[in-house]
Every structure is written in C-alpha cells, then in structure tokens.
Coordinates of C-alpha atoms and ligand atoms in Angstrom, one line a residue:
M1 CA 0.7 31.3 28.2
S2 CA 3.1 29.0 29.7
K3 CA 6.6 27.9 30.0
V4 CA 7.1 24.4 28.3
V5 CA 10.3 22.3 28.8
I6 CA 10.3 19.4 26.2
V7 CA 12.9 16.7 27.0
G8 CA 13.8 14.3 23.4
A9 CA 14.2 16.5 19.9
G10 CA 13.4 13.1 18.1
V11 CA 9.8 13.7 15.8
N12 CA 7.5 13.6 18.9
G13 CA 9.6 16.5 20.5
V14 CA 10.3 18.8 18.0
T15 CA 6.4 18.9 16.2
A16 CA 5.3 19.4 19.7
A17 CA 7.6 22.3 20.5
I18 CA 6.7 23.8 17.2
E19 CA 3.0 23.5 18.0
L20 CA 3.4 24.9 21.1
K21 CA 5.5 27.5 20.2
K22 CA 2.9 28.7 17.5
R23 CA 0.2 28.4 20.4
G24 CA 1.9 31.2 22.0
H25 CA 3.7 29.2 24.7
Q26 CA 7.9 29.8 25.5
V27 CA 9.2 26.5 24.6
I28 CA 12.6 25.0 25.6
L29 CA 13.5 21.9 23.7
I30 CA 16.1 20.0 25.4
D31 CA 18.1 17.1 23.6
P32 CA 22.4 16.1 24.2
G33 CA 22.2 16.6 20.2
P34 CA 24.0 16.2 17.9
L35 CA 20.3 16.8 15.8
P36 CA 19.0 14.8 14.6
H37 CA 20.6 12.3 17.3
P38 CA 22.4 9.1 15.7
L39 CA 20.6 7.1 18.0
A40 CA 17.0 8.2 17.6
A41 CA 14.2 6.3 16.5
S42 CA 13.2 9.6 13.9
T43 CA 16.8 9.3 12.4
D44 CA 16.8 7.1 9.3
I45 CA 16.7 7.2 5.5
S46 CA 13.2 6.5 5.0
K47 CA 10.0 5.5 7.1
A48 CA 6.9 4.5 5.5
V49 CA 3.7 6.4 4.8
R50 CA 0.7 4.5 4.8
A51 CA -2.8 5.1 5.5
A52 CA -3.8 1.2 5.4
Y53 CA -4.0 -0.1 8.9
G54 CA -6.6 -2.9 8.5
A55 CA -10.0 -2.0 9.8
D56 CA -8.5 0.6 12.6
N57 CA -10.4 4.0 11.4
D58 CA -8.7 6.1 13.6
Y59 CA -4.8 5.4 12.1
T60 CA -6.3 4.8 8.7
E61 CA -8.0 8.8 9.3
L62 CA -4.6 10.3 10.9
A63 CA -2.9 8.7 8.3
E64 CA -4.9 10.2 5.5
R65 CA -4.8 13.5 6.8
S66 CA -0.8 13.3 7.3
I67 CA -0.2 12.4 3.5
K68 CA -2.2 15.7 3.1
L69 CA 0.3 17.5 4.9
W70 CA 3.3 15.8 4.2
R71 CA 2.5 17.0 0.6
K72 CA 2.1 20.5 2.2
W73 CA 5.3 20.1 4.1
N74 CA 7.5 19.3 0.6
E75 CA 6.3 23.1 -1.0
E76 CA 6.5 25.0 2.7
F77 CA 10.2 23.1 3.1
G78 CA 10.8 23.5 -0.8
I79 CA 12.0 19.7 -0.2
E80 CA 10.9 16.7 -0.7
L81 CA 10.8 15.2 2.0
Y82 CA 7.8 12.8 1.5
H83 CA 7.9 10.9 -1.8
E84 CA 4.8 9.5 -3.2
V85 CA 5.9 6.4 -4.5
G86 CA 3.0 3.6 -3.7
V87 CA 3.2 1.1 -0.6
M88 CA 2.4 -2.6 -1.7
F89 CA 1.3 -4.8 0.9
V90 CA 1.6 -8.3 -0.5
R91 CA 0.7 -12.2 0.4
R92 CA 1.9 -15.8 -0.6
R93 CA -1.7 -16.6 -0.7
E94 CA -5.3 -15.3 -1.7
M95 CA -6.2 -12.6 1.1
E96 CA -8.9 -13.2 3.1
P97 CA -11.0 -11.4 5.8
G98 CA -9.4 -10.3 9.1
D99 CA -6.2 -10.3 7.3
F100 CA -4.2 -6.9 7.4
E101 CA -4.2 -6.7 3.3
Y102 CA -7.7 -7.7 3.2
E103 CA -9.2 -5.3 5.7
S104 CA -6.8 -2.0 4.5
F105 CA -8.1 -2.8 1.0
K106 CA -11.9 -2.5 2.5
M107 CA -10.7 0.5 4.7
L108 CA -9.0 2.3 2.0
Q109 CA -11.9 1.6 -0.9
K110 CA -14.7 2.8 1.9
R111 CA -12.6 6.1 2.1
G112 CA -12.4 6.9 -1.3
L113 CA -8.8 6.3 -1.4
K114 CA -6.8 5.0 -4.5
V115 CA -5.7 1.4 -3.9
E116 CA -5.3 -1.4 -6.4
R117 CA -5.3 -4.9 -5.7
M118 CA -2.5 -7.1 -6.9
N119 CA -3.6 -10.5 -8.2
S120 CA -3.3 -10.4 -11.6
A121 CA -0.2 -11.3 -13.8
Q122 CA -0.7 -8.0 -15.4
V123 CA -0.1 -5.7 -12.5
W124 CA 2.8 -8.2 -11.5
R125 CA 4.6 -7.4 -14.9
R126 CA 5.1 -3.9 -13.4
F127 CA 7.3 -5.2 -10.5
P128 CA 9.6 -7.6 -11.9
A129 CA 11.9 -7.7 -8.6
W130 CA 9.2 -9.8 -7.4
N131 CA 8.6 -13.5 -7.5
P132 CA 4.8 -13.5 -9.0
E133 CA 4.8 -17.5 -8.7
L134 CA 5.0 -16.9 -4.8
F135 CA 3.4 -13.6 -4.0
R136 CA -0.3 -14.1 -5.1
D137 CA -2.3 -11.4 -3.9
G138 CA -2.5 -7.9 -2.0
I139 CA -2.7 -4.3 -2.5
L140 CA -1.0 -1.0 -3.6
E141 CA -1.6 1.8 -2.2
V142 CA -1.4 4.6 -4.5
E143 CA -1.4 7.6 -2.6
A144 CA 1.3 6.6 -0.1
G145 CA 5.4 6.1 0.1
Y146 CA 8.0 7.2 2.2
A147 CA 9.7 10.3 4.2
E148 CA 13.3 10.6 4.2
S149 CA 13.0 11.0 8.3
G150 CA 16.6 12.0 9.4
R151 CA 16.0 15.0 6.6
S152 CA 12.8 15.7 8.4
V153 CA 13.8 16.0 11.7
A154 CA 16.6 18.5 10.4
A155 CA 14.4 20.6 8.6
L156 CA 11.9 21.0 11.7
I157 CA 14.8 21.6 14.3
K158 CA 15.5 24.6 11.9
R159 CA 11.8 25.9 11.6
A160 CA 11.7 25.2 15.5
K161 CA 14.6 27.7 15.9
S162 CA 13.2 30.1 13.4
L163 CA 9.9 30.2 15.3
G164 CA 11.8 31.3 18.4
V165 CA 11.9 27.7 20.3
E166 CA 15.1 27.7 22.7
L167 CA 16.7 24.8 21.8
L168 CA 19.2 23.1 24.5
E169 CA 21.9 20.6 23.0
R170 CA 24.6 19.3 24.9
H171 CA 22.3 18.8 28.1
K172 CA 21.0 15.4 29.1
F173 CA 17.9 14.7 31.2
E174 CA 19.0 13.1 34.2
A175 CA 15.9 13.4 36.7
L176 CA 12.3 15.4 37.3
D177 CA 12.2 17.4 40.2
D178 CA 9.1 18.2 42.0
V179 CA 7.4 21.1 43.8
N180 CA 4.5 20.3 46.1
G181 CA 4.2 17.3 44.2
R182 CA 3.6 19.3 41.1
I183 CA 6.5 18.7 38.6
T184 CA 7.9 22.1 37.2
T185 CA 11.6 21.3 36.9
V186 CA 14.1 18.6 35.1
I187 CA 17.6 18.4 36.0
L188 CA 20.5 18.1 33.6
S189 CA 23.7 17.3 33.3
E190 CA 26.1 18.9 30.5
V191 CA 27.0 16.3 27.8
E192 CA 31.1 17.1 27.2
E193 CA 31.7 19.0 24.2
S194 CA 34.7 17.4 21.7
R195 CA 34.7 20.2 19.6
G196 CA 35.3 23.0 22.3
E197 CA 32.7 25.0 21.6
S198 CA 31.5 26.9 25.2
L199 CA 28.3 25.7 26.5
K200 CA 25.1 27.9 27.5
V201 CA 24.6 27.3 31.4
T202 CA 20.8 28.1 32.3
S203 CA 20.5 28.2 36.0
R204 CA 22.2 26.5 38.9
G205 CA 19.4 26.6 41.6
P206 CA 21.3 26.2 45.1
S207 CA 20.1 22.6 45.7
T208 CA 21.5 21.9 42.2
P209 CA 24.2 19.2 42.1
L210 CA 27.8 20.2 40.6
G211 CA 27.8 20.0 36.9
M212 CA 24.0 19.9 36.8
T213 CA 21.4 22.5 35.6
R214 CA 18.0 22.7 36.9
I215 CA 15.1 23.9 34.1
A216 CA 12.0 25.3 35.5
G217 CA 8.8 25.6 33.4
D218 CA 4.8 25.2 34.1
R219 CA 4.3 21.8 32.1
V220 CA 7.3 18.9 31.2
V221 CA 6.8 17.4 28.4
M222 CA 8.9 14.1 27.7
T223 CA 9.7 13.1 24.4
V224 CA 12.4 10.6 25.1
G225 CA 11.1 7.5 22.5
A226 CA 12.9 4.1 23.2
W227 CA 15.0 6.2 26.6
T228 CA 11.2 6.5 27.8
P229 CA 11.2 3.2 30.4
Y230 CA 15.0 3.8 31.3
L231 CA 14.5 7.5 32.2
L232 CA 11.8 7.3 34.2
P233 CA 11.7 4.0 35.8
F234 CA 8.4 4.1 36.8
T235 CA 6.7 3.9 33.4
K236 CA 8.6 0.4 32.8
K237 CA 5.3 -1.4 33.7
F238 CA 3.8 -0.2 30.6
F239 CA 6.8 0.5 28.1
R240 CA 9.4 -1.6 26.7
A241 CA 12.3 -0.7 24.3
S242 CA 12.5 -3.4 21.4
G243 CA 15.4 -3.4 19.0
Q244 CA 14.6 -3.8 15.2
P245 CA 17.3 -4.8 12.4
V246 CA 17.7 -2.6 9.6
F247 CA 19.8 -3.3 6.6
H248 CA 21.1 -0.9 3.4
L249 CA 21.7 -2.6 1.0
K250 CA 23.5 -1.8 -2.8
P251 CA 21.8 -4.1 -5.2
R252 CA 23.9 -5.0 -8.5
Q253 CA 21.1 -4.3 -10.9
P254 CA 19.5 -0.8 -9.4
E255 CA 17.3 -0.6 -12.2
L256 CA 14.9 -3.5 -10.8
F257 CA 14.7 -1.3 -7.5
T258 CA 13.3 2.1 -8.8
H259 CA 10.4 3.4 -7.2
E260 CA 8.6 2.9 -10.4
R261 CA 9.2 -1.1 -10.4
F262 CA 9.8 -1.1 -6.6
P263 CA 7.4 0.8 -4.3
V264 CA 7.8 0.8 -0.5
F265 CA 6.8 -2.7 0.6
G266 CA 5.5 -5.0 2.9
A267 CA 6.3 -8.7 2.0
D268 CA 3.7 -10.6 3.7
I269 CA 4.5 -8.7 6.5
T270 CA 2.2 -10.1 9.3
A271 CA 3.8 -13.5 8.4
T272 CA 7.4 -12.1 8.2
G273 CA 8.1 -8.8 9.8
Y274 CA 10.1 -7.9 5.9
Y275 CA 9.3 -4.4 4.9
G276 CA 11.4 -1.9 2.4
F277 CA 12.2 0.8 0.4
P278 CA 13.1 1.3 -3.3
L279 CA 16.5 2.7 -4.6
N280 CA 17.2 6.1 -2.8
R281 CA 19.2 8.7 -4.2
D282 CA 22.6 7.2 -2.6
G283 CA 21.8 4.1 -4.7
I284 CA 20.7 2.2 -1.0
V285 CA 17.7 -0.2 -0.8
K286 CA 16.6 -0.2 2.9
I287 CA 15.1 -3.4 4.3
A288 CA 14.0 -4.0 8.1
N289 CA 12.2 -6.1 10.1
H290 CA 8.5 -5.2 11.7
G291 CA 8.8 -8.1 14.3
P292 CA 9.5 -8.9 17.9
G293 CA 13.0 -7.3 18.0
R294 CA 15.1 -7.6 21.2
E295 CA 14.2 -5.9 24.5
M296 CA 17.6 -3.8 25.5
S297 CA 18.4 -0.1 26.2
P298 CA 18.8 2.2 23.5
E299 CA 22.0 2.5 25.1
S300 CA 23.3 -0.6 25.2
S301 CA 26.5 -2.1 24.0
Q302 CA 23.9 -5.2 22.4
R303 CA 22.5 -2.6 20.2
T304 CA 24.3 -4.3 17.2
V305 CA 22.6 -6.3 14.3
T306 CA 23.6 -10.0 15.0
S307 CA 25.1 -12.6 12.4
E308 CA 21.1 -14.3 13.0
D309 CA 19.5 -11.5 11.9
E310 CA 21.9 -11.4 8.8
A311 CA 21.2 -15.0 8.1
N312 CA 17.6 -14.4 8.3
L313 CA 17.7 -11.5 5.8
R314 CA 19.8 -13.5 3.4
N315 CA 17.5 -16.1 3.7
F316 CA 14.0 -14.0 3.1
L317 CA 16.3 -12.2 0.1
S318 CA 16.6 -15.5 -1.5
W319 CA 13.0 -16.6 -2.0
A320 CA 11.5 -13.2 -2.1
F321 CA 13.8 -11.0 -3.9
P322 CA 16.5 -13.5 -5.8
D323 CA 18.2 -10.4 -7.7
L324 CA 19.0 -9.0 -4.2
A325 CA 20.2 -12.1 -2.7
D326 CA 23.7 -11.1 -2.7
A327 CA 23.3 -7.8 -2.2
Q328 CA 26.3 -5.8 -0.6
I329 CA 25.3 -4.9 3.0
V330 CA 26.6 -1.0 3.1
Y331 CA 25.0 -0.2 6.7
T332 CA 23.1 -2.0 9.5
R333 CA 21.5 -0.6 12.5
V334 CA 19.5 -1.4 15.3
C335 CA 16.1 0.7 15.7
M336 CA 14.3 1.1 18.7
Y337 CA 10.7 1.0 19.5
C338 CA 9.2 2.3 22.3
E339 CA 6.5 -0.5 22.7
T340 CA 3.2 -0.2 24.7
H341 CA 1.0 -3.2 25.6
D342 CA -1.7 -2.8 23.0
G343 CA 0.6 -1.1 20.2
N344 CA -1.4 2.2 20.5
F345 CA 1.0 5.5 21.3
W346 CA 0.7 7.1 24.8
I347 CA 0.1 10.7 24.8
A348 CA -1.1 12.0 28.0
Q349 CA -0.7 13.7 31.5
D350 CA 0.5 12.0 34.4
P351 CA -2.7 11.3 36.8
E352 CA -0.1 11.3 39.4
R353 CA 2.4 13.4 38.8
Q354 CA 1.0 17.2 37.7
G355 CA 2.5 19.3 35.5
L356 CA 4.0 15.9 33.4
V357 CA 3.1 14.7 30.3
I358 CA 4.2 11.6 28.4
A359 CA 4.3 11.5 24.7
A360 CA 6.2 8.0 23.6
G361 CA 5.0 4.8 22.7
D362 CA 5.6 4.7 19.0
C363 CA 6.0 1.0 18.9
G364 CA 7.7 1.1 15.1
H365 CA 4.8 3.1 13.1
G366 CA 4.9 6.5 14.4
F367 CA 7.0 8.9 12.0
K368 CA 4.4 9.0 9.4
F369 CA 2.0 11.0 11.5
A370 CA 4.9 13.7 12.0
P371 CA 2.6 16.7 10.5
V372 CA -0.6 15.8 12.9
L373 CA 2.1 14.8 16.1
G374 CA 2.2 18.1 17.4
E375 CA -1.1 19.1 17.7
I376 CA -2.3 16.0 19.2
I377 CA 0.3 16.3 21.9
A378 CA 0.1 20.0 22.1
D379 CA -3.7 19.4 23.1
A380 CA -2.6 16.9 25.8
V381 CA -0.3 19.6 27.2
E382 CA -3.0 22.0 26.7
E383 CA -5.5 19.5 28.0
K384 CA -7.7 20.3 25.1
S385 CA -9.9 17.6 24.3
N386 CA -9.0 15.6 21.0
P387 CA -10.7 12.2 20.4
I388 CA -7.7 10.7 19.3
L389 CA -6.2 11.3 22.6
E390 CA -8.5 8.7 24.1
K391 CA -6.9 5.9 22.2
F392 CA -3.6 7.3 23.6
R393 CA -4.7 8.1 27.1
W394 CA -2.9 6.9 30.4
R395 CA -3.9 3.5 30.4
P396 CA -1.8 1.4 33.2
E397 CA -4.7 -0.9 33.0
V398 CA -4.0 -2.6 29.7
R399 CA -1.6 -5.8 30.0
A400 CA 0.5 -7.0 27.8
G401 CA -0.2 -9.1 24.9
S402 CA -3.5 -6.7 24.4
G403 CA -2.9 -5.8 20.9
T404 CA -0.3 -4.5 18.5
D405 CA 0.1 -2.6 15.1
V406 CA -1.8 -4.5 12.9
A407 CA 1.0 -4.5 10.2
R408 CA 2.9 -6.6 12.7
F409 CA 4.8 -9.9 12.7
H410 CA 5.1 -11.4 16.1
G411 CA 7.5 -13.6 15.6
E412 CA 8.2 -17.3 14.6
N413 CA 5.7 -19.5 12.7
E414 CA 5.6 -22.0 10.1
S415 CA 4.9 -19.8 7.5
T416 CA 8.3 -17.4 7.7
T417 CA 10.1 -19.9 5.6
R418 CA 9.1 -20.2 1.9
L419 CA 5.8 -21.6 1.6
S420 CA 6.6 -24.3 -1.3
E421 CA 9.3 -25.7 1.0
Ligands
FAD501 C1 13.3 0.2 12.8 C2 12.3 1.3 12.6 C3 11.4 1.3 11.8 C4 10.9 2.1 11.5 N1 9.8 2.5 10.7 C5 8.9 3.3 10.6 C6 8.0 3.4 9.4 O1 8.0 2.8 8.3 N2 6.8 4.3 9.6 C7 6.6 5.1 11.0 O2 5.5 5.7 10.5 N3 7.4 4.8 11.8 C8 8.2 4.4 11.5 N4 9.4 4.0 12.9 C9 8.8 5.0 14.1 C10 9.0 6.1 14.2 O3 10.7 6.1 13.8 C11 8.9 6.1 15.4 O4 7.6 6.4 15.8 C12 9.5 8.1 15.8 O5 10.9 8.2 15.1 C13 9.5 8.2 17.2 O6 10.2 9.4 17.6 P1 10.2 9.8 19.3 O7 10.2 11.7 18.9 O8 9.4 9.4 20.2 O9 11.7 8.8 19.8 P2 13.3 9.3 18.8 O10 13.1 9.6 17.8 O11 14.2 8.3 19.5 O12 13.9 10.6 19.5 C14 13.9 10.7 21.0 C15 15.0 11.8 21.4 O13 14.9 11.9 22.8 C16 17.1 11.9 22.9 N5 17.2 11.9 24.4 C17 17.3 10.6 24.7 N6 18.2 10.6 26.0 C18 17.6 11.8 26.4 C19 17.9 12.4 27.8 N7 18.6 11.8 28.8 N8 17.7 13.9 27.8 C20 17.2 14.7 26.8 N9 16.7 13.9 25.6 C21 17.2 12.6 25.4 C22 17.3 11.7 22.0 O14 18.4 12.3 21.7 C23 16.3 11.3 20.7 O15 16.7 12.5 20.3 C24 10.3 3.0 12.8 C25 11.3 2.9 13.6 C26 11.7 2.0 14.6 C27 12.7 2.1 15.4

C-alpha cells in the first residue's frame, strides 16, 4: 500500500481520503481549515441532488446510484443529510425535444425513475407559490431533493478521522516538489492560528524554506476546487474559476415555501439560471443562479454579491414568485465553480507529472455525487479502470465552449425577462 497526500478537504478531498484509507493506503489530508472551510464550494446549507441530466446517460446513472447511497448515508450517519423532497424543472413554454427538461423526462422514464409531467392545472395547484399562468410545463423528479452540504462535509471529516486519515489543518499548499521528475512532495506554509493552539509541524527538510513544511508521499492528489488554476498555474489553460451569486431569503409567508408545496426547483433554468430550495429548518429559502458567473480568484476582494446580482434576483422574483419578491435577504455569498471547457469533471493523472492526480472541474454540479466521488478519485489514483474516468480524463485538447452542464444558463437572451413583457 502507498502513502497518499491529498490537498484540499472539500467534498472531493474528504471522500477520496475515506475511500483510499478504506483501501489500505496511508492518507494525509491537508487544508488550512477551519473545516468545512467557509470559502469552499462544498460549504453551504444545500445542494441539489437530481438525476435529471437531459440525454446524458453517464451523469443520470451516476446520480441514480448516488441518490441510493445518500439514503444509506442518512441511516449510517444517523442524521438527515439528504432530504428527498423532489426536484422540479419547469418552463414557460411547452417542453419540446432537445430541451433539458424534455430530454430529462424521456431519460428518467426510460430508466424507470419516478417523474411527473407538470403540464396540468391540477398538478400546479399543489405549488401555490408558483405562477401557473407563466409556467406551463416541466417535470417533477420525485426521488430527488437536496443535501445539506456543509453538514455532510463535517460528518465526512469526522468519519475520515475515525478511520485514521491524518488530517493536517492550518497548513496551506504552496508548491509541488518533484524528485527525478516525479511529484512526491508538497510544500506547505503554516497558517497563523489566532486561537493560540500549538501547531503540529511534521517534517522540515534541509531545503525547506523557513516556516514551510514538506510532506512527502507516493501520490499527491490535488482537490482544491476553484483554487486549482491559481495554485497550479499550468492548469489555467483548462480550468477557470467563476463566482456565482447565492441568496438566503426570509419569506413573509413561510408556509408557502415548505418542501411539500415548494420542492427544489429550476425555473426555466437554461433560460434564466435561477434555481432554489424549500424552506429549511432555519426558515431560509435559498435561491442562486447557475449562470455564466464572474471569473475571479476564490480569495478575490471582488468575491461579493453585487447590487446588479440583487436587482436581477428581485426582477426574477417579481414575476416568478410574487410572494417572495419583497422577502428579506438575510445572507449572500459568492460561491466558486471550477470550470472546465466542456462542463465535465476533471479526475485524472497528469501525464507530464508522474505521481500527480487532479480531481477538480466541478462546474457547479459535483456535490450530488459525493457518495461515489471517493471511489472514482481512488480508481484514478490507483490507475484502476473505471468507465466514467474516460469522461473525466486529462483532455487539454478540449477547447472553450465545447459544452457545459445541460441544466446551465449561458447568459443574457431575450427570454431572461418575463415572457409576456
Ligand atoms: C453556487 C454553487 C452552487 C452549487 N450547487 C450545486 C448543486 O445544487 N448540486 C451539486 O451537485 N453541486 C453544486 N455545486 C457544486 C459543488 O459545490 C462542487 O461540486 C463541490 O463542492 C466541489 O468540491 P471540491 O472539493 O472540488 O472544492 P471545494 O469544496 O471548494 O474544496 C476545496 C478545498 O480546498 C482547500 N484549499 C484551498 N486552497 C488551499 C491550499 N492552498 N492548501 C490546502 N487546501 C486548500 C479549501 O480550503 C477547500 O476546503 C455548486 C457550487 C456552487 C459554487
């Protein structure tokens, strides 16, 4: 068995650490912390868990398996991390072939998954917050919902520690170090600790700069999400970090937004980008935009929601959910995607840097696969064959604009405003 150094303890890093530990490897998981890290994409109150992926059978199959495992995790962890409240994707016109919603409907039906068509007044009566005059058609995926992402990462970190994963917090990756062309070592800086706890310094080789630490291993796995193009500049040609606005709202009539009447949704998502979640236990309705976003570093000072983001949200609410239009915004956040040119994840060995594996490129849709991510990344580390790794392979040949998550909004077009205007 080998010694694996994993950098970044978001959902990619911690699930990989657990799986590799289970397979008998010595595993060190490094993150500046505190965990779940407040700036991490994985740290939020909710992430949608859906099998609706248009005509893409790979993601649909992976999501279907993940949903079964999310249910199992609820039992294993003894807490409801995943809420199976249903996910609806609706349009302002009748669905037609080629639409994300239409193709998802066909695919989910073909796979025997529970899905309802939302094209009758009777169906819409169940969801009073929605304007049935406006939204005409769509799908309700019944066996889907949302995961409490931050809580899930916290539970997974605990499990990793209990399995013997060596967690090295308050250390930050600074650089890779190769020995004879093989990446076996990472150089870390120590993060100042305001709470006065003593720091665990592991090893400081002769050539290690002051205040730096070297951690050596047989394999190095980089799972630093949107930080990847900044920490590994050679990846800038195939990764881009983009910031997406997220809003937490306090509705005046919370009873309209409970999950029975307001499941997870995508509101004409390929034309508006807007999606959201039912009222959570703290009385919050989260709404965000799965759109082009703004390119920036995860540590940029620009990483704040703009007045334009807020104005766009208010405009959307005014016509989609009039009862939410004047809801108080109690929290905002810019959450970061690690984008690839084709919208697919990137989980692969670096062909030019032996010993290095990069597992990133979430494109804003990776969290739902948490229950299967660990095994996929571990297979890449162990160079085991896994059909899905072909989709996530090292592919510098893929150019920008080669595709994206099928449920994604690409930017302004005539239909982002209210149809009837
Ligand atoms: C707004 C938004 C909404 C989303 N909604 C959904 C959804 O509904 N459904 C879904 O399936 N997915 C969704 N996603 C995608 C999901 O969040 C990601 O797929 C997932 O969280 C990516 O995890 P990660 O581990 O790659 O990155 P992260 O969670 O960002 O973790 C990266 C880790 O690297 C660490 N790190 C950074 N720098 C260093 C360093 N120098 N040294 C060591 N460690 C470092 C950080 O501290 C962090 O813990 C969404 C993402 C965003 C941004």
